[in-house]
PDB file of C-alpha atoms and ligand atoms in Angstrom:
ATOM      1  CA  MET A  71     -14.382 -16.318   8.115  1.00 47.00           C
ATOM      2  CA  ASN A  72     -12.698 -13.727   5.981  1.00 53.00           C
ATOM      3  CA  SER A  73     -11.587 -14.488   2.503  1.00 92.00           C
ATOM      4  CA  GLN A  74     -10.947 -11.005   1.152  1.00 96.00           C
ATOM      5  CA  ALA A  75      -8.770  -8.174   2.404  1.00 97.00           C
ATOM      6  CA  LEU A  76      -7.422  -4.855   1.147  1.00 98.00           C
ATOM      7  CA  VAL A  77      -3.753  -3.857   1.318  1.00 98.00           C
ATOM      8  CA  ILE A  78      -3.108  -0.109   0.996  1.00 98.00           C
ATOM      9  CA  VAL A  79       0.523   0.622   0.140  1.00 98.00           C
ATOM     10  CA  ASP A  80       2.259   3.862   1.121  1.00 98.00           C
ATOM     11  CA  MET A  81      -0.642   6.334   0.930  1.00 98.00           C
ATOM     12  CA  LEU A  82       1.598   8.700   2.887  1.00 98.00           C
ATOM     13  CA  TYR A  83       1.884  12.478   2.626  1.00 98.00           C
ATOM     14  CA  ASP A  84       5.382  12.567   1.129  1.00 98.00           C
ATOM     15  CA  PHE A  85       4.092  10.443  -1.778  1.00 98.00           C
ATOM     16  CA  ILE A  86       0.887  12.499  -2.073  1.00 98.00           C
ATOM     17  CA  ASP A  87       1.909  16.162  -1.783  1.00 98.00           C
ATOM     18  CA  GLY A  88       5.386  16.023  -0.271  1.00 98.00           C
ATOM     19  CA  SER A  89       8.978  15.450  -1.327  1.00 98.00           C
ATOM     20  CA  LEU A  90       8.172  12.492  -3.586  1.00 98.00           C
ATOM     21  CA  ALA A  91       4.686  13.537  -4.711  1.00 98.00           C
ATOM     22  CA  CYS A  92       3.354  11.066  -7.274  1.00 98.00           C
ATOM     23  CA  ALA A  93       0.947  11.606 -10.170  1.00 98.00           C
ATOM     24  CA  ASN A  94      -2.724  10.795  -9.475  1.00 98.00           C
ATOM     25  CA  ALA A  95      -2.129  10.538  -5.723  1.00 98.00           C
ATOM     26  CA  GLU A  96      -5.053  12.642  -4.422  1.00 98.00           C
ATOM     27  CA  ASN A  97      -7.345  10.895  -6.850  1.00 98.00           C
ATOM     28  CA  ALA A  98      -6.049   7.463  -5.818  1.00 98.00           C
ATOM     29  CA  VAL A  99      -6.939   8.227  -2.184  1.00 98.00           C
ATOM     30  CA  LYS A 100     -10.462   9.314  -3.214  1.00 98.00           C
ATOM     31  CA  GLU A 101     -10.978   6.220  -5.363  1.00 98.00           C
ATOM     32  CA  THR A 102      -9.737   4.008  -2.525  1.00 98.00           C
ATOM     33  CA  LEU A 103     -12.344   5.506  -0.196  1.00 97.00           C
ATOM     34  CA  ARG A 104     -14.976   4.941  -2.873  1.00 96.00           C
ATOM     35  CA  PHE A 105     -13.856   1.331  -3.208  1.00 96.00           C
ATOM     36  CA  ILE A 106     -14.057   0.758   0.562  1.00 95.00           C
ATOM     37  CA  ASP A 107     -17.549   2.279   0.575  1.00 93.00           C
ATOM     38  CA  SER A 108     -18.678   0.100  -2.311  1.00 91.00           C
ATOM     39  CA  LYS A 109     -17.261  -3.076  -0.693  1.00 88.00           C
ATOM     40  CA  THR A 110     -18.913  -2.354   2.603  1.00 84.00           C
ATOM     41  CA  ALA A 111     -22.173  -0.824   1.343  1.00 83.00           C
ATOM     42  CA  GLY A 112     -25.188  -1.876   3.308  1.00 75.00           C
ATOM     43  CA  GLN A 113     -23.108  -2.845   6.323  1.00 79.00           C
ATOM     44  CA  GLU A 114     -24.207  -1.398   9.602  1.00 75.00           C
ATOM     45  CA  GLY A 115     -21.716   0.123  11.963  1.00 77.00           C
ATOM     46  CA  ASP A 116     -18.615   2.240  12.132  1.00 78.00           C
ATOM     47  CA  ALA A 117     -15.212   1.699  10.590  1.00 78.00           C
ATOM     48  CA  SER A 118     -14.070  -0.775  13.242  1.00 77.00           C
ATOM     49  CA  GLU A 119     -17.065  -3.020  12.605  1.00 78.00           C
ATOM     50  CA  ILE A 120     -16.445  -2.839   8.880  1.00 75.00           C
ATOM     51  CA  LEU A 121     -12.877  -4.020   9.502  1.00 80.00           C
ATOM     52  CA  ASP A 122     -14.166  -7.174  11.178  1.00 81.00           C
ATOM     53  CA  THR A 123     -15.595  -8.392   7.901  1.00 87.00           C
ATOM     54  CA  PHE A 124     -13.268  -6.700   5.421  1.00 94.00           C
ATOM     55  CA  PRO A 125      -9.772  -6.289   6.895  1.00 96.00           C
ATOM     56  CA  ILE A 126      -7.767  -3.314   5.639  1.00 97.00           C
ATOM     57  CA  LEU A 127      -4.002  -3.509   6.056  1.00 98.00           C
ATOM     58  CA  PHE A 128      -1.594  -0.610   5.604  1.00 98.00           C
ATOM     59  CA  VAL A 129       2.003  -0.683   4.411  1.00 98.00           C
ATOM     60  CA  ARG A 130       4.078   2.295   5.496  1.00 98.00           C
ATOM     61  CA  ASP A 131       7.483   3.431   4.242  1.00 98.00           C
ATOM     62  CA  HIS A 132       9.175   4.326   7.527  1.00 98.00           C
ATOM     63  CA  HIS A 133      12.768   5.500   7.233  1.00 98.00           C
ATOM     64  CA  PRO A 134      15.376   6.764   9.673  1.00 98.00           C
ATOM     65  CA  SER A 135      16.568  10.283   8.756  1.00 98.00           C
ATOM     66  CA  ASP A 136      19.883   8.888   7.454  1.00 97.00           C
ATOM     67  CA  HIS A 137      18.400   6.194   5.224  1.00 98.00           C
ATOM     68  CA  SER A 138      20.686   4.953   2.444  1.00 98.00           C
ATOM     69  CA  SER A 139      18.017   5.477  -0.245  1.00 98.00           C
ATOM     70  CA  PHE A 140      18.191   9.269   0.221  1.00 98.00           C
ATOM     71  CA  SER A 141      20.297  11.224  -2.252  1.00 98.00           C
ATOM     72  CA  THR A 142      22.149  12.875   0.647  1.00 96.00           C
ATOM     73  CA  ASN A 143      23.426   9.376   1.460  1.00 96.00           C
ATOM     74  CA  GLY A 144      24.167   8.271  -2.085  1.00 96.00           C
ATOM     75  CA  GLY A 145      20.701   6.892  -2.884  1.00 97.00           C
ATOM     76  CA  ILE A 146      18.287   7.786  -5.681  1.00 97.00           C
ATOM     77  CA  TRP A 147      15.407   9.387  -3.757  1.00 98.00           C
ATOM     78  CA  PRO A 148      14.877  12.717  -2.036  1.00 98.00           C
ATOM     79  CA  GLU A 149      14.453  12.453   1.713  1.00 98.00           C
ATOM     80  CA  HIS A 150      10.968  11.013   2.342  1.00 98.00           C
ATOM     81  CA  CYS A 151       8.790   9.243   4.917  1.00 98.00           C
ATOM     82  CA  VAL A 152      11.075   9.794   7.863  1.00 98.00           C
ATOM     83  CA  ALA A 153       9.551   8.110  10.912  1.00 98.00           C
ATOM     84  CA  GLY A 154       7.797  10.622  13.133  1.00 98.00           C
ATOM     85  CA  THR A 155       7.345  13.314  10.466  1.00 98.00           C
ATOM     86  CA  HIS A 156       4.127  14.460   8.778  1.00 98.00           C
ATOM     87  CA  GLY A 157       5.439  13.185   5.433  1.00 98.00           C
ATOM     88  CA  GLY A 158       5.471   9.643   6.755  1.00 98.00           C
ATOM     89  CA  GLU A 159       1.860   9.696   7.951  1.00 98.00           C
ATOM     90  CA  ILE A 160      -1.097   7.945   6.359  1.00 98.00           C
ATOM     91  CA  HIS A 161      -3.569  10.306   4.612  1.00 98.00           C
ATOM     92  CA  GLU A 162      -6.040  11.556   7.183  1.00 98.00           C
ATOM     93  CA  ASP A 163      -9.118  10.445   5.213  1.00 98.00           C
ATOM     94  CA  LEU A 164      -7.967   6.836   5.634  1.00 98.00           C
ATOM     95  CA  LEU A 165      -7.299   7.084   9.376  1.00 98.00           C
ATOM     96  CA  PRO A 166     -10.751   5.770  10.414  1.00 95.00           C
ATOM     97  CA  TYR A 167      -9.726   2.461   8.841  1.00 96.00           C
ATOM     98  CA  VAL A 168      -6.322   2.193  10.506  1.00 97.00           C
ATOM     99  CA  ASN A 169      -5.893  -0.513  13.114  1.00 95.00           C
ATOM    100  CA  GLU A 170      -2.415  -0.402  14.666  1.00 93.00           C
ATOM    101  CA  GLU A 171      -1.968  -4.197  14.447  1.00 96.00           C
ATOM    102  CA  LEU A 172      -2.578  -4.036  10.714  1.00 98.00           C
ATOM    103  CA  VAL A 173       0.113  -1.435   9.921  1.00 98.00           C
ATOM    104  CA  PHE A 174       3.355  -2.786   8.473  1.00 98.00           C
ATOM    105  CA  ASP A 175       6.452  -0.583   8.460  1.00 98.00           C
ATOM    106  CA  LYS A 176       9.306  -1.141   6.030  1.00 98.00           C
ATOM    107  CA  GLY A 177      12.607   0.559   5.291  1.00 98.00           C
ATOM    108  CA  ARG A 178      13.446   1.012   8.959  1.00 97.00           C
ATOM    109  CA  ASP A 179      17.012  -0.243   8.652  1.00 97.00           C
ATOM    110  CA  ARG A 180      19.200   2.535   7.215  1.00 97.00           C
ATOM    111  CA  ALA A 181      21.266   0.111   5.140  1.00 97.00           C
ATOM    112  CA  VAL A 182      18.410  -1.706   3.386  1.00 95.00           C
ATOM    113  CA  GLU A 183      15.933  -0.594   0.691  1.00 95.00           C
ATOM    114  CA  GLN A 184      12.607  -2.376   1.058  1.00 96.00           C
ATOM    115  CA  TYR A 185      10.047  -1.802  -1.680  1.00 96.00           C
ATOM    116  CA  SER A 186       7.853  -4.745  -0.759  1.00 97.00           C
ATOM    117  CA  GLY A 187       5.276  -4.644   2.001  1.00 96.00           C
ATOM    118  CA  PHE A 188       6.256  -8.257   2.616  1.00 96.00           C
ATOM    119  CA  GLU A 189       9.540  -7.078   4.089  1.00 96.00           C
ATOM    120  CA  GLY A 190       7.875  -4.913   6.706  1.00 96.00           C
ATOM    121  CA  SER A 191       6.438  -5.838  10.063  1.00 98.00           C
ATOM    122  CA  ASN A 192       3.769  -4.635  12.488  1.00 98.00           C
ATOM    123  CA  SER A 193       4.348  -3.520  16.080  1.00 97.00           C
ATOM    124  CA  ALA A 194       4.082  -7.149  17.210  1.00 98.00           C
ATOM    125  CA  GLY A 195       6.832  -8.148  14.776  1.00 98.00           C
ATOM    126  CA  GLN A 196       4.514 -10.034  12.432  1.00 98.00           C
ATOM    127  CA  SER A 197       4.839  -9.846   8.652  1.00 98.00           C
ATOM    128  CA  LEU A 198       2.101  -8.948   6.188  1.00 98.00           C
ATOM    129  CA  GLY A 199       1.992 -12.488   4.788  1.00 97.00           C
ATOM    130  CA  GLU A 200       1.729 -13.977   8.249  1.00 98.00           C
ATOM    131  CA  VAL A 201      -1.159 -11.706   9.294  1.00 98.00           C
ATOM    132  CA  LEU A 202      -3.076 -12.219   6.043  1.00 97.00           C
ATOM    133  CA  GLY A 203      -2.783 -15.941   6.718  1.00 96.00           C
ATOM    134  CA  LEU A 204      -4.079 -15.511  10.275  1.00 96.00           C
ATOM    135  CA  LEU A 205      -7.017 -13.522   8.883  1.00 95.00           C
ATOM    136  CA  ASP A 206      -7.789 -16.392   6.494  1.00 95.00           C
ATOM    137  CA  ALA A 207      -7.603 -13.951   3.604  1.00 96.00           C
ATOM    138  CA  THR A 208      -7.001 -15.551   0.234  1.00 96.00           C
ATOM    139  CA  GLU A 209      -8.102 -12.851  -2.206  1.00 97.00           C
ATOM    140  CA  ILE A 210      -6.198  -9.617  -1.722  1.00 97.00           C
ATOM    141  CA  TYR A 211      -7.104  -6.276  -3.257  1.00 98.00           C
ATOM    142  CA  VAL A 212      -4.120  -3.951  -3.512  1.00 98.00           C
ATOM    143  CA  CYS A 213      -3.909  -0.208  -4.103  1.00 98.00           C
ATOM    144  CA  GLY A 214      -1.437   2.559  -3.309  1.00 98.00           C
ATOM    145  CA  ILE A 215       1.738   4.354  -4.278  1.00 98.00           C
ATOM    146  CA  ALA A 216       3.943   3.991  -6.276  1.00 98.00           C
ATOM    147  CA  THR A 217       2.775   1.501  -8.915  1.00 98.00           C
ATOM    148  CA  GLU A 218       6.286   0.897 -10.262  1.00 98.00           C
ATOM    149  CA  TYR A 219       7.993   0.387  -6.901  1.00 98.00           C
ATOM    150  CA  CYS A 220       6.271  -0.562  -3.680  1.00 98.00           C
ATOM    151  CA  VAL A 221       2.934  -1.554  -5.205  1.00 98.00           C
ATOM    152  CA  ARG A 222       4.541  -3.801  -7.807  1.00 98.00           C
ATOM    153  CA  ASN A 223       6.930  -5.465  -5.364  1.00 98.00           C
ATOM    154  CA  THR A 224       4.151  -6.057  -2.841  1.00 98.00           C
ATOM    155  CA  CYS A 225       1.830  -7.542  -5.500  1.00 98.00           C
ATOM    156  CA  GLU A 226       4.561  -9.836  -6.796  1.00 98.00           C
ATOM    157  CA  ASP A 227       5.393 -11.122  -3.316  1.00 98.00           C
ATOM    158  CA  LEU A 228       1.702 -11.701  -2.550  1.00 98.00           C
ATOM    159  CA  HIS A 229       1.293 -13.570  -5.813  1.00 98.00           C
ATOM    160  CA  LYS A 230       4.409 -15.702  -5.189  1.00 98.00           C
ATOM    161  CA  ALA A 231       3.124 -16.531  -1.703  1.00 97.00           C
ATOM    162  CA  GLY A 232      -0.028 -17.985  -3.275  1.00 97.00           C
ATOM    163  CA  PHE A 233      -2.566 -15.225  -2.631  1.00 97.00           C
ATOM    164  CA  ARG A 234      -5.002 -14.245  -5.363  1.00 97.00           C
ATOM    165  CA  VAL A 235      -4.088 -10.620  -6.092  1.00 97.00           C
ATOM    166  CA  LYS A 236      -6.484  -8.030  -7.507  1.00 97.00           C
ATOM    167  CA  LEU A 237      -4.781  -4.733  -8.206  1.00 98.00           C
ATOM    168  CA  LEU A 238      -7.171  -1.765  -8.220  1.00 98.00           C
ATOM    169  CA  LYS A 239      -5.921   0.186 -11.211  1.00 98.00           C
ATOM    170  CA  ASP A 240      -7.876   3.365 -10.459  1.00 97.00           C
ATOM    171  CA  CYS A 241      -6.479   3.526  -6.948  1.00 98.00           C
ATOM    172  CA  LEU A 242      -2.811   3.915  -7.906  1.00 98.00           C
ATOM    173  CA  ALA A 243      -0.342   6.779  -8.136  1.00 98.00           C
ATOM    174  CA  TYR A 244       3.007   6.681  -9.864  1.00 98.00           C
ATOM    175  CA  VAL A 245       6.377   8.320 -10.378  1.00 98.00           C
ATOM    176  CA  ASP A 246       6.153   8.095 -14.174  1.00 97.00           C
ATOM    177  CA  ARG A 247       3.097   7.443 -16.354  1.00 98.00           C
ATOM    178  CA  GLN A 248       4.909   5.155 -18.799  1.00 98.00           C
ATOM    179  CA  GLY A 249       6.531   3.304 -15.918  1.00 98.00           C
ATOM    180  CA  HIS A 250       3.065   2.806 -14.418  1.00 98.00           C
ATOM    181  CA  GLU A 251       1.657   1.415 -17.693  1.00 98.00           C
ATOM    182  CA  ASP A 252       4.667  -0.877 -18.170  1.00 98.00           C
ATOM    183  CA  ALA A 253       4.390  -2.175 -14.601  1.00 98.00           C
ATOM    184  CA  LEU A 254       0.657  -2.931 -15.035  1.00 98.00           C
ATOM    185  CA  LYS A 255       1.386  -4.840 -18.228  1.00 98.00           C
ATOM    186  CA  ALA A 256       4.211  -6.832 -16.644  1.00 98.00           C
ATOM    187  CA  MET A 257       2.126  -7.693 -13.582  1.00 98.00           C
ATOM    188  CA  GLN A 258      -0.788  -8.827 -15.740  1.00 98.00           C
ATOM    189  CA  GLU A 259       1.567 -11.124 -17.661  1.00 98.00           C
ATOM    190  CA  GLU A 260       2.727 -12.575 -14.347  1.00 97.00           C
ATOM    191  CA  GLY A 261      -0.845 -13.532 -13.424  1.00 96.00           C
ATOM    192  CA  ILE A 262      -1.745 -10.639 -11.180  1.00 98.00           C
ATOM    193  CA  GLY A 263      -5.348  -9.521 -11.690  1.00 97.00           C
ATOM    194  CA  ILE A 264      -5.818  -5.892 -12.720  1.00 97.00           C
ATOM    195  CA  CYS A 265      -9.289  -4.592 -12.044  1.00 95.00           C
ATOM    196  CA  ALA A 266     -11.296  -1.428 -12.474  1.00 91.00           C
ATOM    197  CA  CYS A 267     -13.022  -2.052  -9.148  1.00 74.00           C
ATOM    198  CA  GLN A 268     -16.138   0.152  -9.254  1.00 61.00           C
TER     199      GLN A 268
HETATM  200  C1  VGL B 712       8.675   4.041  -2.673  1.00 61.95           C
HETATM  201  C2  VGL B 712      10.464   5.128  -3.541  1.00 61.95           C
HETATM  202  C3  VGL B 712      11.111   5.087  -2.337  1.00 61.95           C
HETATM  203  C4  VGL B 712       7.293   3.485  -2.882  1.00 61.95           C
HETATM  204  C5  VGL B 712       9.306   3.988  -1.443  1.00 61.95           C
HETATM  205  O1  VGL B 712       6.514   3.426  -1.902  1.00 61.95           O
HETATM  206  O2  VGL B 712       6.958   3.119  -4.025  1.00 61.95           O
HETATM  207  N1  VGL B 712       9.263   4.584  -3.713  1.00 61.95           N
HETATM  208  N2  VGL B 712      10.521   4.524  -1.290  1.00 61.95           N
HETATM  209 ZN1   ZN B 713      11.272   4.889   0.690  1.00 61.95          ZN
END
């Protein structure tokens, strides 16, 4: 039975080297791969066998081209992560770990901003919380982009839902360094675990 899982939030090209490129993004991807290697060290088999014992779930910002969060539509962000574009794709180095049933899209409705992975759903219509429950995961590592927005909201929802959250602080990228530090501090005060991971 699984008790641990990893949730990777929005490690998508627009947040890495695209329209909303965040600080430390390339490094965060590398550190995430290092973390996965360290968690699964000594295990035989390919990525799919690794996923049987250590599930890895992906959250994906997935907007229509007229999403209300885009500045062209009165929102605060440049156009980003439009469904079907390169900018909305998961970094290629992580693709060996992607299992379609464990990908949760959010922000699909043009009228609604969704920062939390909890608001997304997979292709079967299941939510992140529901699938983590089905996997019997209780301790959830989280990494991704951006600390202040989608990572923070996802961690807070996981924590509220009763999961033990361990945020991997070296595997994060952010819009603003101070905003990142402030978000880490606030999350720690809320009872979310912040860990160095290696
Ligand atoms: C995000 C801004 C807009 C995020 C998503 O993933 O943190 N930030 N959409
Ligand atoms: Zn977005």
